[in-house]
Tab-separated table of C-alpha atoms in Angstrom:
chain	number	residue	atom	x	y	z
A	1	MET	CA	-4.785	6.359	41.777
A	2	ASP	CA	-7.913	5.075	39.844
A	3	HIS	CA	-5.607	4.186	37.018
A	4	ASP	CA	-3.340	1.753	39.348
A	5	ILE	CA	-6.433	0.277	41.027
A	6	GLY	CA	-7.664	-0.566	37.888
A	7	THR	CA	-4.546	-2.381	36.365
A	8	LEU	CA	-4.327	-4.128	39.771
A	9	ILE	CA	-7.619	-5.515	39.332
A	10	VAL	CA	-7.270	-6.586	35.835
A	11	ARG	CA	-3.613	-7.959	36.910
A	12	LEU	CA	-5.372	-9.485	39.764
A	13	ALA	CA	-8.051	-11.502	37.571
A	14	LEU	CA	-5.865	-12.294	34.440
A	15	GLY	CA	-2.394	-13.362	36.130
A	16	PRO	CA	-3.629	-15.843	38.254
A	17	MET	CA	-6.258	-17.352	35.876
A	18	LEU	CA	-3.654	-18.062	33.561
A	19	ALA	CA	-0.986	-19.582	36.047
A	20	ILE	CA	-4.002	-21.642	37.347
A	21	HIS	CA	-4.812	-22.892	33.794
A	22	GLY	CA	-1.196	-23.664	33.613
A	23	TRP	CA	-1.407	-25.954	36.555
A	24	ASN	CA	-4.398	-27.579	35.830
A	25	LYS	CA	-2.505	-28.823	32.479
A	26	VAL	CA	0.248	-30.439	35.213
A	27	ALA	CA	-1.758	-31.550	38.068
A	28	GLY	CA	-5.352	-31.592	36.999
A	29	PRO	CA	-7.244	-34.743	36.498
A	30	GLY	CA	-5.310	-36.090	33.274
A	31	GLY	CA	-1.757	-34.620	34.483
A	32	LEU	CA	1.156	-34.405	32.148
A	33	GLU	CA	-0.142	-37.691	30.536
A	34	GLY	CA	-3.669	-36.543	29.827
A	35	THR	CA	-2.027	-33.105	28.591
A	36	THR	CA	0.326	-35.088	26.323
A	37	ARG	CA	-2.394	-36.907	24.956
A	38	TRP	CA	-4.565	-33.860	24.208
A	39	PHE	CA	-1.467	-31.931	22.355
A	40	ASN	CA	-0.826	-35.054	20.546
A	41	SER	CA	-4.554	-34.849	19.399
A	42	LEU	CA	-4.535	-31.296	18.502
A	43	GLY	CA	-1.262	-32.006	16.453
A	44	LEU	CA	1.279	-30.197	18.456
A	45	ARG	CA	5.048	-32.390	17.859
A	46	PRO	CA	6.350	-33.573	19.874
A	47	ALA	CA	3.407	-33.361	21.930
A	48	TRP	CA	5.219	-34.467	25.328
A	49	LEU	CA	7.294	-31.201	24.968
A	50	HIS	CA	4.861	-28.880	24.375
A	51	ALA	CA	2.606	-30.497	27.567
A	52	ARG	CA	5.552	-29.043	29.461
A	53	ILE	CA	6.303	-25.969	27.741
A	54	ALA	CA	2.631	-24.837	27.575
A	55	PRO	CA	1.925	-25.034	31.547
A	56	ALA	CA	5.740	-23.525	32.358
A	57	THR	CA	4.995	-20.580	30.470
A	58	GLU	CA	1.393	-20.101	31.460
A	59	ILE	CA	2.429	-20.573	34.993
A	60	SER	CA	5.431	-18.021	34.858
A	61	ALA	CA	3.831	-15.379	32.712
A	62	GLY	CA	0.317	-15.329	35.136
A	63	ILE	CA	2.663	-14.943	38.034
A	64	LEU	CA	4.615	-12.328	36.611
A	65	LEU	CA	1.659	-10.558	35.369
A	66	THR	CA	0.268	-10.757	38.627
A	67	ALA	CA	3.283	-9.253	40.478
A	68	GLY	CA	3.333	-6.484	37.559
A	69	LEU	CA	7.062	-7.459	36.585
A	70	LEU	CA	8.279	-7.703	32.824
A	71	THR	CA	4.723	-6.427	31.983
A	72	GLY	CA	5.103	-5.807	28.101
A	73	PRO	CA	7.328	-9.302	27.829
A	74	VAL	CA	4.972	-11.091	29.700
A	75	CYS	CA	2.205	-9.869	27.984
A	76	THR	CA	3.616	-10.533	24.502
A	77	ALA	CA	3.840	-14.593	25.979
A	78	PHE	CA	-0.313	-14.321	26.842
A	79	VAL	CA	-0.678	-13.244	23.075
A	80	GLY	CA	1.517	-15.829	21.849
A	81	LEU	CA	-0.120	-18.590	23.911
A	82	MET	CA	-3.757	-17.227	22.866
A	83	VAL	CA	-2.606	-17.450	19.208
A	84	VAL	CA	-1.505	-21.060	19.547
A	85	ALA	CA	-4.508	-21.952	21.162
A	86	ALA	CA	-6.780	-20.084	18.643
A	87	LEU	CA	-5.139	-21.567	15.730
A	88	THR	CA	-5.075	-25.465	16.953
A	89	ASP	CA	-7.904	-26.222	19.997
A	90	HIS	CA	-10.375	-23.340	18.696
A	91	ARG	CA	-9.760	-23.447	15.077
A	92	GLY	CA	-12.891	-23.804	12.750
A	93	LYS	CA	-15.075	-23.839	15.675
A	94	GLY	CA	-16.269	-20.007	15.132
A	95	TYR	CA	-16.533	-17.328	17.659
A	96	PHE	CA	-18.182	-18.505	21.103
A	97	VAL	CA	-16.480	-20.211	23.519
A	98	PHE	CA	-19.617	-22.517	24.269
A	99	LYS	CA	-19.122	-23.866	20.796
A	100	GLY	CA	-15.622	-24.247	21.255
A	101	GLY	CA	-14.805	-21.041	19.488
A	102	ALA	CA	-11.938	-18.377	20.208
A	103	GLU	CA	-14.020	-15.871	22.083
A	104	TYR	CA	-12.111	-16.475	25.395
A	105	VAL	CA	-8.642	-16.755	23.902
A	106	VAL	CA	-9.417	-13.508	21.418
A	107	LEU	CA	-10.488	-11.744	25.017
A	108	VAL	CA	-7.331	-12.865	26.843
A	109	ALA	CA	-5.193	-11.905	24.359
A	110	MET	CA	-6.715	-8.227	23.947
A	111	VAL	CA	-6.851	-8.019	27.560
A	112	ALA	CA	-3.240	-8.340	27.615
A	113	VAL	CA	-2.556	-5.833	24.806
A	114	GLY	CA	-4.128	-3.333	26.891
A	115	ILE	CA	-2.307	-4.113	29.986
A	116	ALA	CA	0.883	-3.698	27.944
A	117	ALA	CA	-0.583	-0.314	26.782
A	118	LEU	CA	-1.414	1.248	29.794
A	119	GLY	CA	1.283	-0.415	32.215
A	120	PRO	CA	1.109	-2.456	35.433
A	121	GLY	CA	0.591	0.512	37.600
A	122	GLU	CA	2.344	1.900	40.610
A	123	TRP	CA	1.606	-1.111	42.571
A	124	SER	CA	3.731	-3.253	40.399
A	125	LEU	CA	7.309	-4.592	41.012
A	126	ASP	CA	8.138	-2.937	37.297
A	127	HIS	CA	7.469	0.240	39.035
A	128	VAL	CA	9.251	-0.413	42.266
A	129	LEU	CA	12.383	-1.227	40.097
A	130	GLY	CA	11.907	1.745	37.587
A	131	TRP	CA	11.048	-0.030	34.691
A	132	LYS	CA	9.135	1.116	31.680
A	133	LEU	CA	8.264	-2.086	29.896
A	134	ALA	CA	4.636	-0.843	28.822
A	135	GLY	CA	3.320	1.795	27.071
A	136	ALA	CA	2.095	2.839	23.410
A	137	TRP	CA	4.640	0.990	21.494
A	138	TRP	CA	4.445	-2.228	23.698
A	139	ALA	CA	1.024	-2.256	22.491
A	140	LEU	CA	2.174	-2.697	19.206
A	141	ILE	CA	5.167	-4.878	20.223
A	142	VAL	CA	2.596	-7.384	22.174
A	143	PRO	CA	0.652	-8.507	19.200
A	144	ALA	CA	3.057	-8.244	16.853
A	145	GLY	CA	5.608	-10.110	18.801
A	146	GLY	CA	3.210	-12.633	20.187
A	147	THR	CA	1.707	-13.665	16.905
A	148	ALA	CA	5.085	-14.140	15.605
A	149	ALA	CA	6.432	-16.416	18.415
A	150	ALA	CA	3.003	-18.259	18.000
A	151	LEU	CA	3.358	-18.518	14.363
A	152	GLY	CA	7.134	-19.485	14.688
A	153	LEU	CA	6.002	-22.271	17.102
A	154	LEU	CA	3.505	-23.520	14.850
A	155	ALA	CA	5.771	-23.859	11.725
A	156	THR	CA	8.369	-26.052	13.516
A	157	SER	CA	5.606	-28.305	15.469
A	158	TYR	CA	2.283	-28.189	14.326
A	159	ARG	CA	1.540	-31.370	12.480
A	160	PRO	CA	-2.378	-32.404	12.507
A	161	ALA	CA	-3.468	-35.569	11.337
A	162	ARG	CA	-4.728	-35.237	7.874
A	163	GLN	CA	-8.579	-35.354	7.507
A	164	SER	CA	-9.659	-38.426	5.319
A	165	ALA	CA	-12.277	-37.168	2.644
């Protein structure tokens, strides 16, 4: 019972946070146009496509994690998103988030791996459906799969502007 309450609390913190983060890319002050410009400045090509894929992934992964549905695959998406963020927006800025570093994205990714290991708990759609998409193997699959997906995306789409000497 304590485990179920704990995993529910973590899901209710992490899932909505990512969904709202994604929604802000769509409907925040700059909207999709601002997100497109930002992704272009990061070197993600084509920026207009990534400005749509990223929030769609964030919103859907956030909603699914909140519901405790498809826990392992959804945690893999969380890790993939955070690895892309760490290697683009936070790259070379150190660890601490107040200096633009990767502190936040590392924490989000690690919590997602923890949820994949623990499972979503009894108060989840995975439990209601009888799906076992979490556990020790998922604690290995999630970081490996998320990192592989992120590196694949970056290999095909990351073209930062060259720095002049």
